[in-house]
CSV table of C-alpha atoms and ligand atoms in Angstrom, one decimal:
chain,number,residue,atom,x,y,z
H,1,UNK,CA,114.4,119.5,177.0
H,2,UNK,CA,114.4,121.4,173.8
H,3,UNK,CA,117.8,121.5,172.3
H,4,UNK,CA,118.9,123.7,169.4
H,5,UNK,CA,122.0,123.3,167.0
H,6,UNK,CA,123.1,126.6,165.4
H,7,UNK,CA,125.2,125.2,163.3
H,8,UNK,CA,128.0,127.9,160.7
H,9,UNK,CA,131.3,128.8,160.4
H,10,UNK,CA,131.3,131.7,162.4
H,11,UNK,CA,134.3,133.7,160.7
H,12,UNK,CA,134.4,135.5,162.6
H,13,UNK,CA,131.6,135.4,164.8
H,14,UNK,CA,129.4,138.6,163.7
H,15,UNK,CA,126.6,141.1,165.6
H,16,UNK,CA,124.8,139.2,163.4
H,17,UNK,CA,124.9,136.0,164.9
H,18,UNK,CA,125.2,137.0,168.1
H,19,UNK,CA,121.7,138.8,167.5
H,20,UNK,CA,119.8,135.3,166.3
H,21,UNK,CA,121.6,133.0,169.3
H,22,UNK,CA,120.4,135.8,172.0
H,23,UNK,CA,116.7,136.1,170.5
H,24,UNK,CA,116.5,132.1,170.1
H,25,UNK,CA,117.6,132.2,173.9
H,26,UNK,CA,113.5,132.2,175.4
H,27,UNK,CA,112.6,129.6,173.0
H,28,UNK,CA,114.8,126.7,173.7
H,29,UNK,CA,116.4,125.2,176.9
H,30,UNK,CA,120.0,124.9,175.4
H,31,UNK,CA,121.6,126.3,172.1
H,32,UNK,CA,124.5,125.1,170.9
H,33,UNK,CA,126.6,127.5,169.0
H,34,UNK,CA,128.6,124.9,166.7
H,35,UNK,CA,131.0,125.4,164.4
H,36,UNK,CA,131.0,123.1,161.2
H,37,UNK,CA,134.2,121.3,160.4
H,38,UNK,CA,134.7,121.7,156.7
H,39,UNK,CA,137.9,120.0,155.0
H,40,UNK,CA,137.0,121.8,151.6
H,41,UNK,CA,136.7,125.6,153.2
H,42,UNK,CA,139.6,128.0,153.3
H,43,UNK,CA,138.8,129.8,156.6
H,44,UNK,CA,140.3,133.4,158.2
H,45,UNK,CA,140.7,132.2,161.4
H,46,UNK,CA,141.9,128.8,162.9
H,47,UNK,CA,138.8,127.0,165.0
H,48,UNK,CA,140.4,127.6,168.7
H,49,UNK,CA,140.3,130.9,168.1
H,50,UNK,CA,136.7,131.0,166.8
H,51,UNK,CA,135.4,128.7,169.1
H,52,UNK,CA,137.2,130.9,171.9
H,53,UNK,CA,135.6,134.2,170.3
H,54,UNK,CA,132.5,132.6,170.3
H,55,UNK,CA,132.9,131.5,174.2
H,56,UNK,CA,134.0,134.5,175.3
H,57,UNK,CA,131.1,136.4,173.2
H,58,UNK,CA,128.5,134.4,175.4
H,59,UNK,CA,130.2,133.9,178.7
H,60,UNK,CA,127.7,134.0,182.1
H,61,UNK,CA,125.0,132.4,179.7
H,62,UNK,CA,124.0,129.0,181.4
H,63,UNK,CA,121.8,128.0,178.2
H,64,UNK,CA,124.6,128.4,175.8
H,65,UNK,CA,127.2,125.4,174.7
H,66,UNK,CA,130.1,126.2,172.4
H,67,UNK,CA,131.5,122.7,170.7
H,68,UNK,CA,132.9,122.1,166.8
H,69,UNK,CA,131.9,119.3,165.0
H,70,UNK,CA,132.3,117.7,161.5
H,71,UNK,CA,130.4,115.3,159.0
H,72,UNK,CA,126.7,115.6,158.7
H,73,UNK,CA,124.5,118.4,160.9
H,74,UNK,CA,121.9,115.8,161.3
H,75,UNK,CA,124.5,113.5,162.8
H,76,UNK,CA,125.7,115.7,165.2
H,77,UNK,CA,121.9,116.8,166.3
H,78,UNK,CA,120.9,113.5,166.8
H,79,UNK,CA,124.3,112.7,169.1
H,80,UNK,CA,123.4,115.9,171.0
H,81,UNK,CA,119.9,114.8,171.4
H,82,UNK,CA,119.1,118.1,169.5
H,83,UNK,CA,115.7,118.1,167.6
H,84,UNK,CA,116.1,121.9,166.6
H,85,UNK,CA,118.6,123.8,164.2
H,86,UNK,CA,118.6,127.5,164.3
H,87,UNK,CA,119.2,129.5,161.2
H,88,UNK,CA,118.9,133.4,160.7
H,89,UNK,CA,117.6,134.4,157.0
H,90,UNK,CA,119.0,137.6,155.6
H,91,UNK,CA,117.9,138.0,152.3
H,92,UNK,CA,116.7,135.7,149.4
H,93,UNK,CA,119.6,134.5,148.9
H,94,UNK,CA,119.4,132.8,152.4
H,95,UNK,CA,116.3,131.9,152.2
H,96,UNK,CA,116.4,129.7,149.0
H,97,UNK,CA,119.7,128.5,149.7
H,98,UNK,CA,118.4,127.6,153.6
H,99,UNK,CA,115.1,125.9,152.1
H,100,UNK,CA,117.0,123.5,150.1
H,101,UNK,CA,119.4,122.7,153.4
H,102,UNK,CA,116.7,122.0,155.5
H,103,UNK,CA,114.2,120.2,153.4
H,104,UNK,CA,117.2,117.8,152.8
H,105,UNK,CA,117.8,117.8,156.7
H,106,UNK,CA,114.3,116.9,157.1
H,107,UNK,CA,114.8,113.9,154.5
H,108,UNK,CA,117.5,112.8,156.6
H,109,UNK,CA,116.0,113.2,159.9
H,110,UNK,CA,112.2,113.3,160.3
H,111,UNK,CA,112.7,114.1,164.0
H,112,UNK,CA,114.1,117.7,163.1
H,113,UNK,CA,113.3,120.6,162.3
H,114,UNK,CA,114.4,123.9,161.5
H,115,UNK,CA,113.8,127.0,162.9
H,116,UNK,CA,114.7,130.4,161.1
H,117,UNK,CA,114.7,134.0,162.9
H,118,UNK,CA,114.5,136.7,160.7
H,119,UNK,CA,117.8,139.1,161.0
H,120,UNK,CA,117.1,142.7,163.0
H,121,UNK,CA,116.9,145.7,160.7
H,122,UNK,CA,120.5,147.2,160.8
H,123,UNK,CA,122.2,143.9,160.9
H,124,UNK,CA,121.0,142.2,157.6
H,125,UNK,CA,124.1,143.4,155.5
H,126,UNK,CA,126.6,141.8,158.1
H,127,UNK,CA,128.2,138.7,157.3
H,128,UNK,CA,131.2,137.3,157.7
H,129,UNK,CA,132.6,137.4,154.2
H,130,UNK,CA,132.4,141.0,154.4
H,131,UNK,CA,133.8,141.6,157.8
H,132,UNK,CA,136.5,139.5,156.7
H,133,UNK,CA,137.4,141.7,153.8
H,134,UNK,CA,137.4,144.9,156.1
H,135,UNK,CA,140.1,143.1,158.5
H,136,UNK,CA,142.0,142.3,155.3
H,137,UNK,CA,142.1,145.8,154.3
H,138,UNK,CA,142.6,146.9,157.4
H,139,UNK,CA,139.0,149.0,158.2
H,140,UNK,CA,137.0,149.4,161.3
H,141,UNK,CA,135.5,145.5,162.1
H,142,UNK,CA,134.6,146.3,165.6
H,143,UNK,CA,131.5,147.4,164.8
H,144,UNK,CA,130.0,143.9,162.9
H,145,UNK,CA,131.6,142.2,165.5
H,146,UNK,CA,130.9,141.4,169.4
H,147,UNK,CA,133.6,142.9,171.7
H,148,UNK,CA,135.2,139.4,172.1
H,149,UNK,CA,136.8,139.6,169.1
H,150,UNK,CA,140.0,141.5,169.2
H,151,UNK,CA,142.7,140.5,166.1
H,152,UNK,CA,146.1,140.8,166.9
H,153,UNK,CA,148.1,142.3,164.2
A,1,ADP,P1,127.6,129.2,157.1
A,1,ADP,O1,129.0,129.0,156.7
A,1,ADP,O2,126.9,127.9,157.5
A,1,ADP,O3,126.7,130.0,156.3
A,1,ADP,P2,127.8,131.4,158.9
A,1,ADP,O4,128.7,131.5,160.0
A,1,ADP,O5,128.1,132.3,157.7
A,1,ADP,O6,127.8,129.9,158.5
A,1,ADP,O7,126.3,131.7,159.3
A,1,ADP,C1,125.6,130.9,160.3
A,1,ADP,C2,124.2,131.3,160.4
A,1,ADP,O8,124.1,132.7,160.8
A,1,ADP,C3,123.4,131.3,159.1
A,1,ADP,O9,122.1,130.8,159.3
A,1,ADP,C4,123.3,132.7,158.6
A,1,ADP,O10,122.2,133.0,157.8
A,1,ADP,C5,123.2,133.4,160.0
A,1,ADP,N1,123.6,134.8,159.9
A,1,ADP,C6,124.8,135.3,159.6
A,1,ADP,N2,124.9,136.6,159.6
A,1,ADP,C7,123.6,137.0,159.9
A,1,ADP,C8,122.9,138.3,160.1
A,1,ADP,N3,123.6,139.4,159.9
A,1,ADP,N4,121.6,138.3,160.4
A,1,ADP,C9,121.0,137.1,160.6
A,1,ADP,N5,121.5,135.9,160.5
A,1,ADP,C10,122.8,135.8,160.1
């Protein structure tokens, strides 16, 4: 069974993301969308409600696990029996900052390896730093976002 991590903080969950889980779909058995504990990290949202945006964003989809998790990625892939971790690459910025995280994954864990989708044109400038600044000034989000995620104000 071919298992894939896709391992961030989702804050909020973005088009973006939702774009590299659904094109990973054909290539693995199961994907799980899991959001990375992070003690040091200052984040928007609390985790239910990220992990219950992120639910709700791929609901009906039998290959899809949503879970949290904290301490090392290659820890968690290992207890999941997971020998993938998906990653989307925007710019190259991602892509040197992503090379450095996985050789050191690979270091860690010969058994895994990591597998980057290229973001779709239209999509590369969402992220959820941004998105998070237009719900803080109070702009349109709903279109960087899937429909799941409604903000209560
Ligand atoms: P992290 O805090 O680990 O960077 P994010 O939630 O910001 O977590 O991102 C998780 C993954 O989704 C990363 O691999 C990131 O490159 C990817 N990603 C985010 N936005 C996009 C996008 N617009 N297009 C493609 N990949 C994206």
């Amino acid at each position: 069974m071919k298992i894939a991590v896709f391992p961030g903080s989702f804050d909020p969950i973005t088009l973006g993301h939702h774009d590299i889980v659904s094109r990973a779909l054909p290539l693995f058995d199961k994907i799980i969308v899991a959001v990375g504990k992070n003690a040091n990290k200052n984040y928007m949202f609390p985790l239910e409600q990220r992990l219950e945006w992120i639910s709700a964003t791929f609901e009906g989809e039998p290959k899809i696990e949503v879970d949290a998790y904290s301490g090392l990625t290659v820890n968690y892939c290992r207890e999941k029996g997971a020998h993938f971790i998906l990653r989307g690459l925007r710019n190259p910025g991602d892509f040197e900052f992503e090379k450095a995280v996985a050789q050191t994954n690979r270091k860690l864990s010969h058994e895994l390896e990591t597998v980057f989708l290229l973001t779709a044109s239209g999509l590369s400038s969402i992220s959820s730093s941004i998105v998070r600044d237009v719900i803080r000034h109070g702009g349109d989000y709903s279109q960087f976002v899937p429909k799941a995620v409604r903000i209560k104000s």
